[in-house]
mmCIF file of C-alpha atoms in Angstrom:
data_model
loop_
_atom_site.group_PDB
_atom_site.id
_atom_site.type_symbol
_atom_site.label_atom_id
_atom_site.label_comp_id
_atom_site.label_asym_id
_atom_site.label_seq_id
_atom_site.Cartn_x
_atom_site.Cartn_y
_atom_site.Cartn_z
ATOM 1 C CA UNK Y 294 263.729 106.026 47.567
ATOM 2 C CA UNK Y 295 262.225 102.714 48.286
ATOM 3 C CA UNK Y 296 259.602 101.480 50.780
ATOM 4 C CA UNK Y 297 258.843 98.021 50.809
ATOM 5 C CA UNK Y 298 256.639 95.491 52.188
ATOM 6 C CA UNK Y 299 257.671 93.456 54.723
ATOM 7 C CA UNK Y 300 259.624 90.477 53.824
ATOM 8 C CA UNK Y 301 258.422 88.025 56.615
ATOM 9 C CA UNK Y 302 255.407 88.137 59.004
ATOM 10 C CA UNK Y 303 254.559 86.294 62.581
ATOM 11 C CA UNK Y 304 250.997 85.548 63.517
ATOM 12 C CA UNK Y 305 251.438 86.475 67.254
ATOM 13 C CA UNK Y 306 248.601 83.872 68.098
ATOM 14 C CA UNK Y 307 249.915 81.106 66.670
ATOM 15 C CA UNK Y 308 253.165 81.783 66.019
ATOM 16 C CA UNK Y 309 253.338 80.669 62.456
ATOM 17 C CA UNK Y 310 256.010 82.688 60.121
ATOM 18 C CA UNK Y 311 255.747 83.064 56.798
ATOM 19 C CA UNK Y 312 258.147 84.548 54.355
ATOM 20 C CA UNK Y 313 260.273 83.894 51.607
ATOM 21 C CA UNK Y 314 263.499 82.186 53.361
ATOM 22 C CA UNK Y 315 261.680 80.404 56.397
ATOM 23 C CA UNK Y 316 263.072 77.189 57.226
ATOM 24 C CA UNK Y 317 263.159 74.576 59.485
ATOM 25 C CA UNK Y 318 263.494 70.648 60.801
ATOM 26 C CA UNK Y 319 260.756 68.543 61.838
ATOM 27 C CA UNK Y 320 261.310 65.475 64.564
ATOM 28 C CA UNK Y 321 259.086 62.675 64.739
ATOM 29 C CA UNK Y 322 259.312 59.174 66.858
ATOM 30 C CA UNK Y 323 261.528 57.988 64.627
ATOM 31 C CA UNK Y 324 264.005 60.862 65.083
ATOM 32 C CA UNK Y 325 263.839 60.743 68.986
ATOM 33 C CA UNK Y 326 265.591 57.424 70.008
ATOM 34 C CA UNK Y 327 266.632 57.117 73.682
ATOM 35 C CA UNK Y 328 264.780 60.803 74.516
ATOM 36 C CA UNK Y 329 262.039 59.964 76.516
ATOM 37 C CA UNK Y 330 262.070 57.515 79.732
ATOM 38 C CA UNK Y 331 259.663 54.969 78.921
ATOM 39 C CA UNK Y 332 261.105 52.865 75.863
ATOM 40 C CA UNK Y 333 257.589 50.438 76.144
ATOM 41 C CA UNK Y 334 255.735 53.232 75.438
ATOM 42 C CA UNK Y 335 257.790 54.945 73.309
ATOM 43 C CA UNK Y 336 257.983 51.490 71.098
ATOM 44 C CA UNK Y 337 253.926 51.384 70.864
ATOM 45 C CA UNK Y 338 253.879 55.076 68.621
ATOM 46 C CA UNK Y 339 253.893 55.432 65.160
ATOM 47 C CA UNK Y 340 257.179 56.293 64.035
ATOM 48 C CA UNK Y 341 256.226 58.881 61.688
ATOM 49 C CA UNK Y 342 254.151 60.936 64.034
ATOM 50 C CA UNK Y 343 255.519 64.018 64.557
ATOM 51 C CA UNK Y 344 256.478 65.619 67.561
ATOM 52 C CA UNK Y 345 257.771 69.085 66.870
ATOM 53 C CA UNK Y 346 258.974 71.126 64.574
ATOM 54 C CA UNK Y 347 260.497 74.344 63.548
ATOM 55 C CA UNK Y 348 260.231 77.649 61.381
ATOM 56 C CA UNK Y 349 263.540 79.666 61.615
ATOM 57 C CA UNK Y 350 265.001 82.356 59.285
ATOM 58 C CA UNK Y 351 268.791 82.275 59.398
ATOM 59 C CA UNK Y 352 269.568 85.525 57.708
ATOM 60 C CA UNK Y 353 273.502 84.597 57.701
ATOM 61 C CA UNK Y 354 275.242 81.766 57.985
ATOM 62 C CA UNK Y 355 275.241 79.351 61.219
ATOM 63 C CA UNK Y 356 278.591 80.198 62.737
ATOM 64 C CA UNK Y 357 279.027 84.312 61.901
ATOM 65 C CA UNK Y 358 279.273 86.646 64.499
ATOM 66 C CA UNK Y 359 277.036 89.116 65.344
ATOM 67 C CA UNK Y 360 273.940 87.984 63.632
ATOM 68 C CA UNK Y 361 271.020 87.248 65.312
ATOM 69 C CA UNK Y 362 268.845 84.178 64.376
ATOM 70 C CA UNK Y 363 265.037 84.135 64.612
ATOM 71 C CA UNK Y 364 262.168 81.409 64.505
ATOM 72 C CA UNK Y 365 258.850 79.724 66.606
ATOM 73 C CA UNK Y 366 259.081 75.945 67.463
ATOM 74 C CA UNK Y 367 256.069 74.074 67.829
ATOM 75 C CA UNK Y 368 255.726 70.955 70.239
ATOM 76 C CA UNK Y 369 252.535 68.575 69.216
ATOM 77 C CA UNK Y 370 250.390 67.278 72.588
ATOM 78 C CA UNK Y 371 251.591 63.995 73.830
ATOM 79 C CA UNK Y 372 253.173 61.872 76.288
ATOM 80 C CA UNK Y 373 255.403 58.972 76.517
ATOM 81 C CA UNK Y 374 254.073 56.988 79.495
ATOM 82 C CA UNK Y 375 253.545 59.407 81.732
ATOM 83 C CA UNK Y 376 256.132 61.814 79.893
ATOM 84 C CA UNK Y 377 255.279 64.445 78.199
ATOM 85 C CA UNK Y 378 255.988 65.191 74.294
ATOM 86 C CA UNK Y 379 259.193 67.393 74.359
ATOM 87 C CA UNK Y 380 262.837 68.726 72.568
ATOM 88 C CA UNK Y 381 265.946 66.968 72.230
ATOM 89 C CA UNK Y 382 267.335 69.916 74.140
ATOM 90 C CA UNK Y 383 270.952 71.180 74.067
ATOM 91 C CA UNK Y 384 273.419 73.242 75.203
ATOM 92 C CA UNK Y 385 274.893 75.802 72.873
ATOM 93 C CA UNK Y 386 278.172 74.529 71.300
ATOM 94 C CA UNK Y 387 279.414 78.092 72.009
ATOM 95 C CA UNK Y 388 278.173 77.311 75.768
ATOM 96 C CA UNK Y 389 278.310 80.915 76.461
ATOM 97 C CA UNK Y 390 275.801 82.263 74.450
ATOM 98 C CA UNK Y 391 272.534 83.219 75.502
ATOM 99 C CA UNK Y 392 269.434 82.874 74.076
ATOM 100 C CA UNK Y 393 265.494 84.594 74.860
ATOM 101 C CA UNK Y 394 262.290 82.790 74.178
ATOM 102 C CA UNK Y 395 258.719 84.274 74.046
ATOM 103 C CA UNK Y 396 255.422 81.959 74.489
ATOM 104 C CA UNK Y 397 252.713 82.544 72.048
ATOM 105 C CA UNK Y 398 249.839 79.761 72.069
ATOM 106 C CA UNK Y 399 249.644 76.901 74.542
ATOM 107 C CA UNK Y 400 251.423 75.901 77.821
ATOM 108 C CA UNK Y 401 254.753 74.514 78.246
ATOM 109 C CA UNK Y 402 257.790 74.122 80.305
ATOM 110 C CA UNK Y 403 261.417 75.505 79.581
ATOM 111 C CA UNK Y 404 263.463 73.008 81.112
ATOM 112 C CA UNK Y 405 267.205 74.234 82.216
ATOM 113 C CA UNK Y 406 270.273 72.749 83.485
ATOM 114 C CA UNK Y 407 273.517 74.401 84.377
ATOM 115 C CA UNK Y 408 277.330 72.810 83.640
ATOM 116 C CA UNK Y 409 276.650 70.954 87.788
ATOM 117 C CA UNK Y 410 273.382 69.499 86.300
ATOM 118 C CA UNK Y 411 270.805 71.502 88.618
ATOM 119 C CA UNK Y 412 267.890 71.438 87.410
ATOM 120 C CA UNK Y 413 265.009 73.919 87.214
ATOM 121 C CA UNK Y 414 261.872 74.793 85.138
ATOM 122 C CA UNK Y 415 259.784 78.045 84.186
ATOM 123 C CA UNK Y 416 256.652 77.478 83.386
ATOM 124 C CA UNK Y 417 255.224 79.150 79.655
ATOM 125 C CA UNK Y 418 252.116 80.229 79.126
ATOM 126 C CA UNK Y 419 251.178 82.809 75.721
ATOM 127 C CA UNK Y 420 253.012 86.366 76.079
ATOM 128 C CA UNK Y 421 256.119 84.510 78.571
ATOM 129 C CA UNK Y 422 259.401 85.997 78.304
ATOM 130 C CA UNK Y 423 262.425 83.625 78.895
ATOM 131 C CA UNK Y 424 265.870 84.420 79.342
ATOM 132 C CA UNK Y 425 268.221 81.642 78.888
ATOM 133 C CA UNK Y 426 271.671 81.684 80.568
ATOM 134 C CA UNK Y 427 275.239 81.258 79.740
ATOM 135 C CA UNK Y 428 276.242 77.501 80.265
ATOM 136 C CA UNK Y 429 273.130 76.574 80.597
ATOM 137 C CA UNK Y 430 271.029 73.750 78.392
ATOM 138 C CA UNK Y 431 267.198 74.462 77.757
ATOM 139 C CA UNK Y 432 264.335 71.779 76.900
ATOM 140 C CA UNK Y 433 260.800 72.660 76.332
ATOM 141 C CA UNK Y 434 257.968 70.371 76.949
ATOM 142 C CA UNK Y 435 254.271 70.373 75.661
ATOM 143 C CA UNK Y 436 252.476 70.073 78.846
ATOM 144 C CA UNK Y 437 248.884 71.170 77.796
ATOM 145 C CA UNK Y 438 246.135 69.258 75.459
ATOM 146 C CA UNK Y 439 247.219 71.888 72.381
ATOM 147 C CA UNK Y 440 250.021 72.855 70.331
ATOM 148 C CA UNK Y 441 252.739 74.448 72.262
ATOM 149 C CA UNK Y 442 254.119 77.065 70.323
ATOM 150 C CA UNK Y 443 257.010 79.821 71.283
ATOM 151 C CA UNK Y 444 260.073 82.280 69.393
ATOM 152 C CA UNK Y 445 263.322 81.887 70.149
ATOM 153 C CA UNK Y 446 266.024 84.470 69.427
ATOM 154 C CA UNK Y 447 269.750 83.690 69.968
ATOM 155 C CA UNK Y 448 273.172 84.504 68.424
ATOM 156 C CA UNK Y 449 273.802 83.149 65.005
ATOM 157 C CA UNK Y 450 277.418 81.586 66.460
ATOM 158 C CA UNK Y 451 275.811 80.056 69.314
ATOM 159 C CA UNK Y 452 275.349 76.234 67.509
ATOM 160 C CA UNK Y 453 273.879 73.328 69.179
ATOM 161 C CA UNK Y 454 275.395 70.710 71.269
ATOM 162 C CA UNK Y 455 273.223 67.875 71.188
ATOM 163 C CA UNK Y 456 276.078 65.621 71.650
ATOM 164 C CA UNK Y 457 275.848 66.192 75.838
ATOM 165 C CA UNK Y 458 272.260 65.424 76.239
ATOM 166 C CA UNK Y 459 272.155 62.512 73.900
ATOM 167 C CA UNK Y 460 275.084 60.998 75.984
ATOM 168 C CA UNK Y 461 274.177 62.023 79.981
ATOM 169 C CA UNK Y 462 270.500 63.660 79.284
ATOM 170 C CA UNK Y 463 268.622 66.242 81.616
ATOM 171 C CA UNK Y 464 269.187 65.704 85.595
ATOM 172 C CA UNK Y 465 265.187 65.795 85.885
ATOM 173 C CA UNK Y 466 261.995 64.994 83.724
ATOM 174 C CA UNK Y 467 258.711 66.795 83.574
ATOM 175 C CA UNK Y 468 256.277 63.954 84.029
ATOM 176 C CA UNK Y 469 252.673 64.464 84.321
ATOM 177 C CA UNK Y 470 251.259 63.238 87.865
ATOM 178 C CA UNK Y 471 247.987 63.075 88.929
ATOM 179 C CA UNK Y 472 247.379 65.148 85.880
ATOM 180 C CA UNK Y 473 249.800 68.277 86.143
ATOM 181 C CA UNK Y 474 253.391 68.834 85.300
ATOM 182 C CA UNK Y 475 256.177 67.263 88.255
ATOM 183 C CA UNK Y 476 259.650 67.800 87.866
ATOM 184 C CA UNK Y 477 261.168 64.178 88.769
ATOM 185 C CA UNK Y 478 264.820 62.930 89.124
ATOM 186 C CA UNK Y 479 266.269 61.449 85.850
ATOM 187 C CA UNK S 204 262.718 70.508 91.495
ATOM 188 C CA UNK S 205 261.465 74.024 91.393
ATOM 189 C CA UNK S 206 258.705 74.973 88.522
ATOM 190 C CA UNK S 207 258.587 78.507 89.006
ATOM 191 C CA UNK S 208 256.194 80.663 87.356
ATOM 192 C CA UNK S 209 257.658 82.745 84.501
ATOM 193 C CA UNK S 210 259.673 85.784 85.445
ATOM 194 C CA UNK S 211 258.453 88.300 82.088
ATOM 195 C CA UNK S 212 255.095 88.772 80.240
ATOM 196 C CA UNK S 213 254.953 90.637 76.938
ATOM 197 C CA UNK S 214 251.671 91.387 75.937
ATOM 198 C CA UNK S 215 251.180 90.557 71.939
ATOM 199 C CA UNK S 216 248.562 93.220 71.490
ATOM 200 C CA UNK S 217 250.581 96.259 73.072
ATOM 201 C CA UNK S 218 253.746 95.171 73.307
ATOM 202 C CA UNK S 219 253.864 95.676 77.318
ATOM 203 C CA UNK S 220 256.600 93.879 78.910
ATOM 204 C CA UNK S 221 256.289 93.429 82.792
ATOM 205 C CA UNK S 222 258.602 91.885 84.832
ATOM 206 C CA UNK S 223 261.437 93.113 88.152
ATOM 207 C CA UNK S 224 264.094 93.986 85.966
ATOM 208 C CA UNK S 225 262.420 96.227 82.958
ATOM 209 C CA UNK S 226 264.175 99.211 82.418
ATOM 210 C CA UNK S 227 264.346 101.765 79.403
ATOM 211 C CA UNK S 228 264.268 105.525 77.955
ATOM 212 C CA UNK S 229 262.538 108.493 77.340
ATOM 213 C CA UNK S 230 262.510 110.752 74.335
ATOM 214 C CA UNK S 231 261.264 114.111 74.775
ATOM 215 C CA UNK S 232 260.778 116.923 72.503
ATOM 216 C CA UNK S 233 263.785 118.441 74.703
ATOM 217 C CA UNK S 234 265.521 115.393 73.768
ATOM 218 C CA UNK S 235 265.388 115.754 69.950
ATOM 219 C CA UNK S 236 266.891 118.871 68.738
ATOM 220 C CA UNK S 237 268.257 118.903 65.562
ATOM 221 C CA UNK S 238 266.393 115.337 64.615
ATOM 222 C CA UNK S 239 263.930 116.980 62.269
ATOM 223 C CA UNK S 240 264.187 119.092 59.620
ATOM 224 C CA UNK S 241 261.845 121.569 59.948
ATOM 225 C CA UNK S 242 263.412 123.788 63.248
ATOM 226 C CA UNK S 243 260.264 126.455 63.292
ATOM 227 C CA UNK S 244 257.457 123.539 63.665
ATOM 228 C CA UNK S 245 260.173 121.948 65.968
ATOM 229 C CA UNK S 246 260.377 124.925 68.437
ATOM 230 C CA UNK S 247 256.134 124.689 68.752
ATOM 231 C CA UNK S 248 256.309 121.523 70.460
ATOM 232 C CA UNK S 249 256.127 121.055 74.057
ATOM 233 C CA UNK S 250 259.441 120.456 75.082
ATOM 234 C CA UNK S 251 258.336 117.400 77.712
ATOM 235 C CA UNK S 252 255.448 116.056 75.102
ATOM 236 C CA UNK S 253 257.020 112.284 74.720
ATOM 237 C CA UNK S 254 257.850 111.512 71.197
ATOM 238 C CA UNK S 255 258.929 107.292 72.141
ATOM 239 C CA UNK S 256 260.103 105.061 74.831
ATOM 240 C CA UNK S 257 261.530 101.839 75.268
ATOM 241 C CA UNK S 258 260.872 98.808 77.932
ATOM 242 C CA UNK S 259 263.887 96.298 77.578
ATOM 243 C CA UNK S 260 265.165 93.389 79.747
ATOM 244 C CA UNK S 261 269.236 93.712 79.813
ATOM 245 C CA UNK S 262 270.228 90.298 81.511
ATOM 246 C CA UNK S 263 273.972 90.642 81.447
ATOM 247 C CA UNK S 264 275.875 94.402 81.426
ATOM 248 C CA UNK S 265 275.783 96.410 77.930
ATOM 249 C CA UNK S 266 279.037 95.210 76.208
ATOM 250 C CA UNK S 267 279.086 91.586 77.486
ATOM 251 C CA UNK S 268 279.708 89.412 74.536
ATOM 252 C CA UNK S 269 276.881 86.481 73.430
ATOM 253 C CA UNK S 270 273.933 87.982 74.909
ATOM 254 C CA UNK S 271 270.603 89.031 73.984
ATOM 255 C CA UNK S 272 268.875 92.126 74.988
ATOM 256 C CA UNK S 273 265.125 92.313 74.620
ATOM 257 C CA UNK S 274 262.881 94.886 74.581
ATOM 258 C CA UNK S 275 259.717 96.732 73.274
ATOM 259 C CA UNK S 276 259.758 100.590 71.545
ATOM 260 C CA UNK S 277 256.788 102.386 71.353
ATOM 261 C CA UNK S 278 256.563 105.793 69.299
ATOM 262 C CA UNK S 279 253.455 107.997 69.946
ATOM 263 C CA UNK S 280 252.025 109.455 66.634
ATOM 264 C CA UNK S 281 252.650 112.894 65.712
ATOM 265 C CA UNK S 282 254.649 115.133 63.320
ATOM 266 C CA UNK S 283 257.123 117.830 63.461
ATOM 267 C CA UNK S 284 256.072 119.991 60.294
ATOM 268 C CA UNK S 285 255.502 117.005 57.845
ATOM 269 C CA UNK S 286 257.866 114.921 59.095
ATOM 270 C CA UNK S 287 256.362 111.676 61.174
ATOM 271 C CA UNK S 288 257.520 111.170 65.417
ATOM 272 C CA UNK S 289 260.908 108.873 64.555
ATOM 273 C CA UNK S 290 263.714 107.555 66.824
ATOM 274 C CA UNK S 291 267.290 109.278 66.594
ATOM 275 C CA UNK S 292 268.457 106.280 64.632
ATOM 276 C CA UNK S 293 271.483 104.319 65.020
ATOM 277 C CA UNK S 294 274.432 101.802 63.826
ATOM 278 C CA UNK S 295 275.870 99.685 66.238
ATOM 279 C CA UNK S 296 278.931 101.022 67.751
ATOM 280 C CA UNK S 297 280.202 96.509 66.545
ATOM 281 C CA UNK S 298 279.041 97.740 63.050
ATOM 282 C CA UNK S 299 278.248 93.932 62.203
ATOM 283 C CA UNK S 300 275.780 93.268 64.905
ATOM 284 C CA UNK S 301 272.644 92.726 63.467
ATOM 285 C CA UNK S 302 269.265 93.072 65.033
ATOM 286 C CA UNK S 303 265.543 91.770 64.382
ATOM 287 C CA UNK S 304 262.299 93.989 64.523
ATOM 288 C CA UNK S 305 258.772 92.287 64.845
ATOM 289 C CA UNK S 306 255.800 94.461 64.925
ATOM 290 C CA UNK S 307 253.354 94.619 67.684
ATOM 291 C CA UNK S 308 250.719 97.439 67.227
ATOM 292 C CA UNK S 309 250.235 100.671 64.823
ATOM 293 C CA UNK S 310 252.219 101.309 61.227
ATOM 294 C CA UNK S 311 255.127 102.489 60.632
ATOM 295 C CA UNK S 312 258.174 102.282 58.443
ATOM 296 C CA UNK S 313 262.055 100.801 59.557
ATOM 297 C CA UNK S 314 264.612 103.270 57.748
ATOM 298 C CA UNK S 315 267.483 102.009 56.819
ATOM 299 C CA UNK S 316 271.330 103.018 55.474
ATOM 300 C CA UNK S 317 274.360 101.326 54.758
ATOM 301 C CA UNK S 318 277.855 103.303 55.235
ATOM 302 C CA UNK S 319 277.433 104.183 51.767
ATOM 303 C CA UNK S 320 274.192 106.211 52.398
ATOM 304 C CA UNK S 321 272.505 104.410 50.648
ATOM 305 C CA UNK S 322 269.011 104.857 52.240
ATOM 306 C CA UNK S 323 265.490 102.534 51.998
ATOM 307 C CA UNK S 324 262.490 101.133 54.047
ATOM 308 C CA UNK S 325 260.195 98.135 55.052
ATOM 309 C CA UNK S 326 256.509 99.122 56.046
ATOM 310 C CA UNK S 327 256.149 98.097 59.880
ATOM 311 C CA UNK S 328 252.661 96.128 60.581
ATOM 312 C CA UNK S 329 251.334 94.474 63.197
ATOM 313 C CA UNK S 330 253.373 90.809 62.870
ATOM 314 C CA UNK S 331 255.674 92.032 60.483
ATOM 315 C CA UNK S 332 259.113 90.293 61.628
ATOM 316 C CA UNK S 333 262.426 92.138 59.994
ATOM 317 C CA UNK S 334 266.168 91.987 60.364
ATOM 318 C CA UNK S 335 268.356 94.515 59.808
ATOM 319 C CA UNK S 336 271.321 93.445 58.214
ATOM 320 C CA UNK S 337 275.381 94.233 59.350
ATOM 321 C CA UNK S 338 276.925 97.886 59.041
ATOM 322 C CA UNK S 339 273.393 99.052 58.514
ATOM 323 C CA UNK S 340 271.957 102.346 60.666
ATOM 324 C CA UNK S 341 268.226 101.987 61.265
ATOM 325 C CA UNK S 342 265.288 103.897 62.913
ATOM 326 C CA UNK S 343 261.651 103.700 63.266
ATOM 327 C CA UNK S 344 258.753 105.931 62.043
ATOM 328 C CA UNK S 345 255.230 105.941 63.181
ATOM 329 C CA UNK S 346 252.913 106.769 60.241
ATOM 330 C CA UNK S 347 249.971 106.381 61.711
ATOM 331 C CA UNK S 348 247.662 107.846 64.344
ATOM 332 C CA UNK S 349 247.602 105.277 66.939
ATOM 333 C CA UNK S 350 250.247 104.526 69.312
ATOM 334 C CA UNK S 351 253.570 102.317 66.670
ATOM 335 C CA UNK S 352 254.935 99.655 69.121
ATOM 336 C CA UNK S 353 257.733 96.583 67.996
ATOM 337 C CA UNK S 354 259.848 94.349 70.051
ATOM 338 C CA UNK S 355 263.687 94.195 69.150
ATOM 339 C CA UNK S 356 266.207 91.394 69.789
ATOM 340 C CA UNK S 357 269.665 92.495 69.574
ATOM 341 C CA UNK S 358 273.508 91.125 70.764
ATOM 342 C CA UNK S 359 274.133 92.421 74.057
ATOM 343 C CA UNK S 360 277.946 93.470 72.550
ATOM 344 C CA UNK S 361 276.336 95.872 69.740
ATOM 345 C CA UNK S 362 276.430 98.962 71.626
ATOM 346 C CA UNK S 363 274.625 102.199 70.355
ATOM 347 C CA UNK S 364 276.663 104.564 67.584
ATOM 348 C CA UNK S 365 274.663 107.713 67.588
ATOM 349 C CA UNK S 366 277.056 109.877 67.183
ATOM 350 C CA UNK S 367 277.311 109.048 63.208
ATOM 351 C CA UNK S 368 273.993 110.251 62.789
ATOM 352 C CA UNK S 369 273.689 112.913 65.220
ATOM 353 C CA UNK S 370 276.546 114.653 62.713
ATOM 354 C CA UNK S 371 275.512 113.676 59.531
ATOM 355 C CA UNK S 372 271.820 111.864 59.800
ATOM 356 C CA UNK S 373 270.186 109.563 57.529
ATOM 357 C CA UNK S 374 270.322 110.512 53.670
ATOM 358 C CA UNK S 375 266.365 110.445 53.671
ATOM 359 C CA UNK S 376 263.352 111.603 56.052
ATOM 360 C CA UNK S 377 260.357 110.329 56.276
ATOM 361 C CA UNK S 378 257.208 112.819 55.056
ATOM 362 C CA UNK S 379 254.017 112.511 55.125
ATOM 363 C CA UNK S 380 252.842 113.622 51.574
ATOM 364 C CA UNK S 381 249.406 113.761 50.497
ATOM 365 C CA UNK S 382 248.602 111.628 53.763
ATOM 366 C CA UNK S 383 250.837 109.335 52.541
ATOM 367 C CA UNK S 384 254.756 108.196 53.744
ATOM 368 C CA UNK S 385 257.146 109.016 51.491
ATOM 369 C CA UNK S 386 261.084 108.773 51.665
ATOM 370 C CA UNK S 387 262.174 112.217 50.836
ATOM 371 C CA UNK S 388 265.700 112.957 49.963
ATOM 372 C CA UNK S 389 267.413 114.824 53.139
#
């Protein structure tokens, strides 16, 4: 009977995954329209520098039950202004789902709001552990001078409702003042 | 708004999760009867030496659908006759919840069988990320001499079926032959 080699591998420094079916999206300026505060700013970067991206492995389709889905997102250093570089952030469309996130190189902020848009943060530095709620959207932010870089793990039916945070955003922003991370009032 | 500082630390190297709400098992020789083959190399071991335990995080009660449960296994090394220190070995009492394995520290193997019995396995190395698809039983091996440790992330509605293979077990064992792992026919 058969022993293989493993299909995919995670270097737990950097967080990079390799493997055969790895996938992901990348965001730059360009992609990020209306996120960030500042819109001077945001209109002096190059539109095609990139802000994050991602390296997932979806080993069923988006939308089945039961699965679990599996991959590290990594934020560039930045800021907008005085903003720092950051995801979209989103609810899950299935706003019940959960999801847990695990820091491995960097330092960062998880940004959540519940359904009454409080808003909180927990702070990620490497080896973190982050459990998101039901109801409740999530942001991460790149608030150190490297690449932020963390796993997520959720359900594969949870999807992604952008739609909410494109349309009302986060209640708060993590802004950097006098040189470390504030939460401020949107 | 509140930054707080993060609630859980994993630690890459060991796979040592701290935090308030940690909580898992431990598996005893006294535990294990009838998991190994050979009974008279079985009935030498201490009955309290500690074959493997777990450290999870459970945010929402066992059963609760669209969570995720988090946690770290480690398996100390040793044999019963020629057969390597293993978990019991599972399916999911929702036979399509799926589950991903990621490799902290130590070698090992992930066993694995569909309903049909149909039995195989991935090598386990530090970094080595796997997912173990629906309707498919699975357990851990440590084939080496250190201490085998790997995170899990699984859906907090999966449940444990160990019943299945308390009765009938996997349709091949894990044997050390020639120094080597080999997967041996039950």
């Amino acid at each position: 009977m058969k022993i293989s080699a493993p299909k995919f591998m995670t270097d737990w420094k950097t967080g990079v995954v390799t493997g055969p079916e790895v996938q992901g999206v990348e965001r730059r300026v360009r992609d990020l329209d209306g996120v960030f505060a500042d819109e001077g700013a945001f209109s002096q970067l190059r539109p095609d520098r990139l802000v994050y991206r991602t390296a997932c492995v979806f080993p069923v389709p988006e939308g089945t039950e039961g699965g679990v889905f599996w991959g590290t997102t990594f934020i560039e250093p930045g800021t907008v202004g005085a903003e720092y570089f950051m995801t979209k952030g989103h609810f899950h469309a299935k706003a019940d789902r959960m999801e847990s996130y695990f820091t491995f190189a960097g330092t960062g902020l998880l940004v959540l709001m519940d359904t009454a848009r409080n808003c909180w943060a927990e702070e990620m530095t490497p080896g973190s552990t982050h459990l998101i709620p039901p109801y409740t959207a999530h942001r991460t932010v790149n608030t150190g001078d490297d690449v932020f870089s963390f796993g997520a793990c959720w359900p594969s039916d949870a999807g992604h409702d952008y739609d909410s945070i494109a349309e009302s955003g986060f209640s708060a922003r993590a802004m950097r003042v006098d040189g470390s991370p504030v939460l401020v009032p949107a």
